[in-house]
CSV table of C-alpha atoms in Angstrom, one decimal:
chain,number,residue,atom,x,y,z
E,1,MET,CA,99.5,152.9,217.0
E,2,ILE,CA,99.0,151.5,213.6
E,3,LYS,CA,102.2,153.2,212.4
E,4,VAL,CA,104.2,151.5,215.2
E,5,PHE,CA,102.6,148.1,214.5
E,6,LEU,CA,103.4,148.4,210.7
E,7,ARG,CA,107.0,149.3,211.5
E,8,ALA,CA,107.4,146.4,213.8
E,9,LEU,CA,105.8,144.1,211.2
E,10,LEU,CA,107.6,145.4,208.1
E,11,LYS,CA,111.1,146.0,209.6
E,12,PRO,CA,112.1,142.3,209.6
E,13,PHE,CA,110.9,142.0,206.0
E,14,SER,CA,113.5,144.6,205.0
E,15,PHE,CA,116.0,141.7,204.9
E,16,LEU,CA,114.0,139.8,202.3
E,17,PRO,CA,115.8,141.4,199.3
E,18,ALA,CA,119.1,140.3,200.8
E,19,LEU,CA,117.9,136.8,201.2
E,20,LEU,CA,116.6,136.7,197.6
E,21,MET,CA,119.9,138.1,196.4
E,22,MET,CA,121.9,135.5,198.3
E,23,TYR,CA,119.6,132.8,196.7
E,24,LEU,CA,120.2,134.2,193.3
E,25,ILE,CA,124.0,134.3,193.8
E,26,PHE,CA,123.9,130.7,195.1
E,27,SER,CA,121.9,129.5,192.2
E,28,PHE,CA,124.3,131.1,189.7
E,29,SER,CA,127.2,129.5,191.5
E,30,SER,CA,125.5,126.1,191.4
E,31,GLN,CA,125.6,126.1,187.6
E,32,ASP,CA,128.3,123.8,186.2
E,33,GLY,CA,131.1,125.4,184.3
E,34,THR,CA,129.6,124.9,180.9
E,35,ALA,CA,126.2,126.3,181.8
E,36,SER,CA,127.8,129.3,183.5
E,37,GLY,CA,130.1,130.0,180.5
E,38,ASN,CA,127.2,129.6,178.0
E,39,LEU,CA,125.1,132.1,180.0
E,40,SER,CA,127.8,134.8,180.0
E,41,TYR,CA,128.6,134.0,176.4
E,42,GLN,CA,125.0,134.6,175.4
E,43,ILE,CA,124.9,137.9,177.3
E,44,SER,CA,128.1,139.0,175.5
E,45,GLY,CA,126.5,138.1,172.2
E,46,ILE,CA,123.4,140.2,173.0
E,47,ILE,CA,125.6,143.1,173.9
E,48,VAL,CA,127.8,142.9,170.7
E,49,GLU,CA,124.8,142.3,168.4
E,50,SER,CA,122.9,145.2,169.9
E,51,ALA,CA,125.9,147.5,169.5
E,52,ASN,CA,126.3,146.3,165.9
E,53,GLU,CA,122.6,147.1,165.1
E,54,ALA,CA,122.4,150.3,167.2
E,55,PHE,CA,125.5,151.9,165.7
E,56,GLU,CA,125.0,150.4,162.3
E,57,LEU,CA,128.6,148.9,162.3
E,58,HIS,CA,127.8,146.2,159.7
E,59,TRP,CA,130.2,143.7,161.3
E,60,SER,CA,130.7,140.3,159.6
E,61,GLY,CA,129.9,137.1,161.5
E,62,SER,CA,133.6,136.6,162.2
E,63,GLU,CA,134.0,140.1,163.6
E,64,ILE,CA,130.9,139.6,165.8
E,65,ASP,CA,132.4,136.3,167.1
E,66,TYR,CA,135.7,138.1,167.7
E,67,TYR,CA,134.1,140.8,169.8
E,68,ILE,CA,131.9,138.4,171.7
E,69,GLU,CA,135.1,136.4,172.6
E,70,ARG,CA,136.8,139.7,173.7
E,71,LEU,CA,133.8,140.8,175.8
E,72,HIS,CA,133.1,137.4,177.4
E,73,ARG,CA,135.6,137.7,180.4
E,74,PRO,CA,134.8,141.3,181.3
E,75,VAL,CA,131.0,140.4,181.2
E,76,ARG,CA,131.7,137.6,183.7
E,77,LYS,CA,133.7,139.8,186.0
E,78,LEU,CA,131.1,142.7,185.8
E,79,ALA,CA,128.5,140.1,186.8
E,80,HIS,CA,130.4,139.4,190.0
E,81,VAL,CA,130.7,143.2,190.8
E,82,THR,CA,127.0,143.7,190.0
E,83,GLU,CA,125.6,140.9,192.0
E,84,TYR,CA,127.7,141.7,195.1
E,85,PHE,CA,126.9,145.4,194.7
E,86,LEU,CA,123.2,144.5,194.9
E,87,LEU,CA,123.8,142.2,197.9
E,88,ALA,CA,125.7,144.9,199.7
E,89,VAL,CA,122.9,147.4,199.1
E,90,SER,CA,120.2,144.9,200.1
E,91,ILE,CA,122.1,144.2,203.4
E,92,SER,CA,123.2,147.8,204.1
E,93,PHE,CA,119.7,149.4,203.9
E,94,PRO,CA,118.1,147.1,206.5
E,95,LEU,CA,121.1,147.6,208.8
E,96,TYR,CA,120.7,151.3,208.4
E,97,VAL,CA,117.0,151.0,209.2
E,98,TYR,CA,117.9,149.2,212.4
E,99,GLY,CA,120.2,152.0,213.4
E,100,VAL,CA,123.6,150.8,212.3
E,101,ARG,CA,125.5,154.0,211.4
E,102,GLY,CA,129.0,155.4,210.8
E,103,LEU,CA,131.9,153.0,210.6
E,104,TRP,CA,129.8,150.1,211.8
E,105,LEU,CA,127.7,150.0,208.7
E,106,PRO,CA,130.6,149.2,206.3
E,107,LEU,CA,132.2,146.9,208.8
E,108,LEU,CA,129.1,144.8,209.4
E,109,ALA,CA,127.7,144.8,205.9
E,110,GLY,CA,131.1,144.5,204.3
E,111,SER,CA,132.2,141.7,206.5
E,112,PHE,CA,129.0,139.8,206.0
E,113,CYS,CA,129.2,140.2,202.2
E,114,VAL,CA,132.9,139.3,201.9
E,115,GLY,CA,132.3,136.3,204.1
E,116,PHE,CA,129.4,135.3,201.8
E,117,ALA,CA,131.6,135.8,198.7
E,118,ALA,CA,134.3,133.5,200.3
E,119,LEU,CA,131.8,130.8,201.2
E,120,ASP,CA,130.3,131.1,197.7
E,121,GLU,CA,133.7,130.5,196.1
E,122,TYR,CA,134.2,127.5,198.5
E,123,HIS,CA,130.8,126.2,197.4
E,124,GLN,CA,132.0,126.4,193.7
E,125,SER,CA,134.8,123.9,194.5
E,126,PHE,CA,132.0,121.3,194.7
E,127,VAL,CA,130.4,122.2,191.4
E,128,ALA,CA,131.6,120.4,188.2
E,129,GLY,CA,133.8,122.6,186.0
E,130,ARG,CA,134.1,125.3,188.6
E,131,GLY,CA,136.7,126.2,191.2
E,132,PRO,CA,137.3,128.7,194.0
E,133,SER,CA,139.1,131.9,193.2
E,134,LYS,CA,140.6,134.4,195.6
E,135,LYS,CA,140.6,136.9,192.7
E,136,ASP,CA,136.8,136.6,192.3
E,137,VAL,CA,136.4,137.4,196.0
E,138,GLY,CA,138.5,140.5,195.4
E,139,ILE,CA,136.4,141.4,192.4
E,140,ASP,CA,133.2,140.8,194.5
E,141,SER,CA,134.7,143.1,197.2
E,142,ILE,CA,134.8,146.0,194.7
E,143,GLY,CA,131.0,145.7,194.2
E,144,ILE,CA,130.5,145.3,198.0
E,145,LEU,CA,132.5,148.5,198.7
E,146,ALA,CA,130.6,150.5,196.1
E,147,GLY,CA,127.3,149.2,197.4
E,148,VAL,CA,128.0,150.0,201.0
E,149,LEU,CA,129.4,153.4,200.2
E,150,MET,CA,126.4,154.3,198.0
E,151,VAL,CA,124.0,153.4,200.8
E,152,GLN,CA,125.9,155.5,203.3
E,153,PHE,CA,126.0,158.4,200.9
E,154,LEU,CA,122.3,158.2,200.0
E,155,CYS,CA,121.2,157.8,203.7
E,156,PHE,CA,123.4,160.8,204.7
E,157,LEU,CA,122.0,162.8,201.8
E,158,GLY,CA,118.4,161.9,202.8
E,159,ARG,CA,119.1,162.8,206.4
E,160,VAL,CA,120.5,166.2,205.5
E,161,THR,CA,118.1,167.2,202.7
E,162,ILE,CA,114.8,165.6,203.7
E,163,PHE,CA,114.6,164.5,207.3
E,164,ARG,CA,116.5,167.2,209.1
E,165,PRO,CA,114.4,170.0,207.5
E,166,LEU,CA,111.2,168.1,208.3
E,167,ALA,CA,112.3,167.8,212.0
E,168,ARG,CA,112.9,171.5,212.1
E,169,ARG,CA,109.4,172.2,210.7
E,170,ARG,CA,107.8,170.0,213.3
E,171,LYS,CA,109.7,171.8,216.1
E,172,THR,CA,108.6,175.2,214.9
E,173,LYS,CA,104.9,174.1,214.7
E,174,ALA,CA,104.9,172.7,218.2
């Protein structure tokens, strides 16, 4: 009885990470062009300086600046892939918990995430220094596809390796 009650109570909260991820994406998109560029530039700087120290490369200041500039764009695009990968995962798991399986999982989760990506790009058209980009929606879709496929694979793997053997044990005990 308690187990059923807890499931009924906690199941709707499984979408909470997806809502938080959508809020995070929206807040990043609400930054003006300068703030957004500065953030990714700082992250690029951290990566380059960490590599310089970790591998003892002894780069000069101008070399560090050169590599930061080279890394800036890939860091921005990797951020798109990562945030939409996390969104796809946080939407796919609850859908799976609610029984969405097979082809329906990538269709529902993927459609929702791509729709959100398109709306997010449209939202950027109202932010100073930013603009919508179909290419970014395509880049976001790479993360979405990877996230949905990972959830499907992990859930399939769990069903085959963990839950199916448990069900067999329960049948033999009964």
